[in-house]
């Protein structure tokens, strides 16, 4: 039952002057704290993406970070025109955040990978394998410098990171040099190097299994991969928008591409063209 109010026995209660209404703290409107905005680059957002985002990148992470940063700067410089076709400044800002996040996650993955418990012997073999991997690739860049197909194959082999990738690289490079044996003479690569590559790949299998099973390293690698593909997806939209917006300015439109992927595609086309059989001339045909 509600309580009855009793008027205060004061002289003001009989005054003819109207009482001024005063605000009490309870009557003031209090603003609710704004809900935190969704950050597409956060761990939670990245882990919520489809499992397909966890696959390995097709571009080295360092290259991808630089390309995303460069694209964001280009888009910021051309923001006025891009905004008219729906490529907003918010999207460009997000692209820049993806670039920074990718760089940070790549470093985190390398740290986690380095912290995997390997024996001193395994670490020594890993370091030797990475150095030999680099030597075999560098020799191919020089020895097969005029062979576009060979260069495309070396680019494919060099992609990726981690001990499992290094092991696969060594095996692929042994096959590569088996196919390009004639170019060995202009390099400092010896048959002993190739034999050692085979032996190292076999010897490091157990160490690679340890790296793959380490929870921290696996988590760091998954985040790095997911960030790469999420950023790549946004970059694709901005690149396509840039080429559309500046279709009347071919030189500017051409800047809205991935230089890395363009180079790989160009080398692949050359590889296919070089593999096409040359039609034999027909005797008696007009020149």
XYZ file of C-alpha atoms in Angstrom:
287
model
C 0.000 0.000 0.000
C 1.619 3.339 -1.022
C 2.444 5.790 1.779
C 0.567 9.114 2.055
C 2.573 12.281 1.529
C 2.274 14.938 4.268
C 3.018 18.569 3.318
C 5.963 20.198 5.018
C 4.989 22.779 7.648
C 6.986 25.697 6.269
C 6.172 29.277 5.409
C 6.992 28.595 1.767
C 4.069 26.241 1.492
C 1.601 29.132 1.806
C 3.458 31.491 -0.482
C 1.690 32.656 -3.627
C 4.895 32.531 -5.656
C 5.154 29.515 -7.900
C 7.883 27.152 -6.902
C 10.627 26.766 -9.508
C 11.082 23.226 -10.622
C 14.556 21.919 -9.941
C 16.208 18.921 -11.554
C 17.316 16.175 -9.290
C 20.075 13.715 -10.170
C 17.434 11.040 -10.655
C 15.635 13.114 -13.270
C 18.690 13.635 -15.436
C 18.981 11.487 -18.515
C 22.029 9.315 -18.374
C 23.715 8.272 -21.606
C 24.274 4.601 -22.049
C 27.836 3.666 -22.838
C 28.281 3.119 -26.546
C 28.689 -0.507 -27.503
C 32.175 -1.261 -28.773
C 32.334 -1.209 -32.557
C 33.029 -4.481 -34.314
C 36.695 -4.850 -35.255
C 37.089 -7.159 -38.245
C 40.816 -7.524 -37.506
C 40.380 -8.809 -33.935
C 41.155 -12.383 -32.932
C 37.469 -13.048 -32.284
C 36.405 -11.788 -35.717
C 39.145 -13.700 -37.520
C 38.385 -16.961 -35.727
C 34.687 -16.592 -36.563
C 35.426 -16.698 -40.289
C 34.849 -19.784 -42.396
C 37.520 -22.519 -41.955
C 38.605 -21.912 -45.559
C 40.292 -18.711 -44.365
C 42.826 -20.789 -42.404
C 44.595 -22.171 -45.471
C 48.113 -21.027 -46.258
C 48.501 -17.717 -48.152
C 49.497 -17.714 -51.799
C 51.710 -14.664 -51.262
C 54.531 -14.327 -48.704
C 53.148 -12.487 -45.678
C 55.773 -9.750 -45.856
C 54.956 -9.058 -49.501
C 51.225 -9.068 -48.748
C 51.658 -6.587 -45.892
C 53.534 -4.170 -48.155
C 50.969 -4.518 -50.948
C 48.020 -3.881 -48.609
C 49.758 -0.834 -47.138
C 50.556 0.542 -50.595
C 46.992 -0.055 -51.804
C 45.544 1.700 -48.752
C 47.737 4.740 -49.395
C 46.741 4.834 -53.059
C 43.047 4.535 -52.186
C 43.312 7.287 -49.560
C 44.894 9.575 -52.144
C 42.018 8.891 -54.566
C 39.270 8.749 -51.919
C 37.031 11.431 -53.437
C 36.413 9.470 -56.605
C 36.339 6.070 -54.932
C 33.672 7.208 -52.466
C 31.310 7.903 -55.345
C 31.310 4.222 -56.321
C 30.935 2.861 -52.792
C 34.563 2.380 -51.747
C 34.258 4.385 -48.542
C 37.000 5.775 -46.355
C 35.952 3.264 -43.677
C 36.831 0.406 -46.017
C 40.180 1.938 -46.851
C 40.925 2.502 -43.159
C 40.046 -1.125 -42.486
C 42.422 -2.237 -45.231
C 45.237 -0.315 -43.554
C 44.381 -1.999 -40.239
C 44.492 -5.411 -41.912
C 47.973 -4.589 -43.206
C 49.218 -3.631 -39.737
C 47.529 -6.640 -38.129
C 49.005 -9.005 -40.696
C 52.487 -7.701 -39.963
C 51.962 -8.152 -36.226
C 50.544 -11.660 -36.630
C 53.405 -12.710 -38.896
C 55.868 -11.623 -36.202
C 53.820 -13.443 -33.544
C 53.863 -16.606 -35.658
C 57.623 -16.404 -36.130
C 58.097 -15.941 -32.365
C 55.794 -18.859 -31.566
C 57.535 -20.985 -34.134
C 60.901 -20.122 -32.644
C 59.673 -21.090 -29.176
C 58.724 -24.630 -30.232
C 60.786 -27.032 -28.198
C 63.304 -28.590 -30.539
C 66.483 -30.296 -29.541
C 69.711 -28.449 -30.203
C 70.458 -30.960 -32.952
C 67.066 -30.323 -34.587
C 67.572 -26.556 -34.423
C 70.947 -26.962 -36.092
C 69.438 -29.078 -38.857
C 66.610 -26.569 -39.302
C 69.047 -23.665 -39.692
C 71.124 -25.685 -42.156
C 68.002 -26.607 -44.137
C 66.847 -22.992 -44.394
C 70.289 -21.870 -45.563
C 70.436 -24.649 -48.156
C 66.891 -23.830 -49.294
C 67.963 -20.219 -49.921
C 71.121 -21.354 -51.743
C 69.229 -23.654 -54.106
C 66.646 -20.968 -54.903
C 69.275 -18.266 -55.436
C 71.200 -20.562 -57.779
C 68.046 -21.144 -59.787
C 67.329 -17.436 -60.038
C 70.742 -16.947 -61.583
C 71.263 -20.133 -63.559
C 67.769 -20.095 -65.084
C 67.379 -16.329 -65.311
C 66.296 -16.471 -68.967
C 63.791 -19.278 -68.398
C 60.417 -17.753 -67.454
C 58.881 -21.138 -66.655
C 61.717 -21.978 -64.290
C 61.348 -18.631 -62.546
C 57.630 -19.235 -62.064
C 58.383 -22.635 -60.538
C 60.929 -21.111 -58.147
C 58.373 -18.505 -57.049
C 55.878 -21.251 -56.290
C 58.446 -23.196 -54.294
C 59.577 -20.145 -52.327
C 56.046 -19.352 -51.071
C 55.089 -20.334 -47.541
C 56.857 -20.465 -44.206
C 57.458 -22.946 -41.436
C 59.503 -26.093 -41.096
C 57.048 -28.234 -43.068
C 57.320 -25.767 -45.956
C 61.127 -25.846 -45.754
C 61.101 -29.643 -45.968
C 58.797 -29.537 -48.979
C 60.941 -26.800 -50.544
C 64.043 -28.990 -50.327
C 62.287 -31.894 -52.006
C 60.833 -29.666 -54.714
C 64.216 -28.046 -55.317
C 65.899 -31.421 -55.737
C 63.316 -32.188 -58.449
C 63.805 -28.707 -59.922
C 67.538 -29.196 -60.304
C 67.012 -32.654 -61.728
C 65.017 -30.974 -64.524
C 67.532 -28.123 -64.957
C 70.774 -29.999 -64.461
C 72.379 -28.196 -67.368
C 72.267 -24.890 -65.462
C 74.205 -26.219 -62.453
C 77.514 -25.440 -64.159
C 77.052 -21.665 -63.795
C 76.190 -21.883 -60.082
C 78.048 -22.949 -56.947
C 75.543 -25.743 -56.287
C 77.072 -29.223 -56.202
C 75.665 -32.726 -56.273
C 76.555 -32.954 -52.589
C 74.182 -30.044 -51.898
C 71.334 -31.930 -53.542
C 72.146 -35.114 -51.646
C 72.232 -33.109 -48.425
C 68.844 -31.554 -49.233
C 67.306 -35.040 -49.448
C 68.925 -36.100 -46.175
C 67.830 -32.957 -44.323
C 64.233 -33.292 -45.518
C 64.088 -36.823 -44.095
C 65.890 -35.931 -40.857
C 63.553 -33.021 -40.031
C 60.245 -34.882 -40.311
C 59.962 -35.393 -36.533
C 60.816 -31.743 -35.809
C 58.143 -30.612 -38.275
C 55.594 -32.804 -36.502
C 56.500 -31.098 -33.193
C 56.032 -27.664 -34.732
C 52.673 -28.592 -36.241
C 51.382 -30.030 -32.951
C 52.437 -27.058 -30.786
C 49.216 -25.299 -29.747
C 50.667 -21.779 -29.537
C 52.412 -22.009 -32.891
C 49.355 -23.536 -34.560
C 47.095 -20.797 -33.147
C 49.462 -18.038 -34.260
C 49.715 -19.518 -37.740
C 45.940 -19.854 -38.071
C 45.389 -16.223 -37.079
C 48.053 -15.087 -39.547
C 46.431 -17.061 -42.359
C 42.912 -15.863 -41.567
C 44.047 -12.243 -41.425
C 45.788 -12.626 -44.771
C 42.687 -13.889 -46.586
C 40.291 -11.458 -44.898
C 42.529 -8.554 -45.889
C 43.006 -10.014 -49.359
C 39.239 -10.206 -49.819
C 38.823 -6.526 -48.982
C 41.814 -5.608 -51.154
C 40.210 -7.400 -54.096
C 37.086 -5.252 -53.760
C 39.100 -2.038 -53.569
C 41.294 -3.036 -56.513
C 38.291 -3.827 -58.677
C 36.649 -0.571 -57.612
C 39.778 1.380 -58.437
C 40.064 -0.121 -61.896
C 36.402 0.693 -62.541
C 36.557 4.231 -61.146
C 39.654 5.098 -63.179
C 38.874 3.116 -66.332
C 39.304 6.380 -68.238
C 42.830 6.724 -66.801
C 44.589 3.441 -67.694
C 47.882 4.296 -65.999
C 46.166 5.039 -62.705
C 43.839 2.060 -63.019
C 46.859 -0.196 -63.555
C 48.121 0.715 -60.085
C 45.125 -1.049 -58.520
C 46.629 -4.513 -58.999
C 48.753 -6.953 -57.013
C 52.219 -6.724 -58.528
C 53.158 -10.079 -57.073
C 50.188 -11.939 -58.542
C 50.519 -10.088 -61.836
C 54.116 -11.243 -62.092
C 53.200 -14.840 -61.281
C 50.417 -14.846 -63.888
C 52.725 -13.345 -66.486
C 55.354 -16.008 -65.857
C 52.694 -18.733 -65.945
C 51.433 -17.529 -69.329
C 54.962 -17.601 -70.665
C 55.352 -21.126 -69.311
C 52.214 -22.294 -71.115
C 53.238 -20.541 -74.325
C 56.700 -22.095 -74.192
C 55.151 -25.546 -73.744
C 52.881 -25.209 -76.780
C 54.110 -27.290 -79.720
C 55.304 -25.328 -82.708
C 53.281 -26.164 -85.800
C 55.369 -27.641 -88.585
C 55.367 -25.544 -91.766
C 53.245 -26.906 -94.604
C 55.260 -27.342 -97.759
C 53.939 -25.365 -100.643
C 51.858 -23.022 -98.460
C 51.936 -19.325 -99.226
C 54.282 -17.288 -97.027
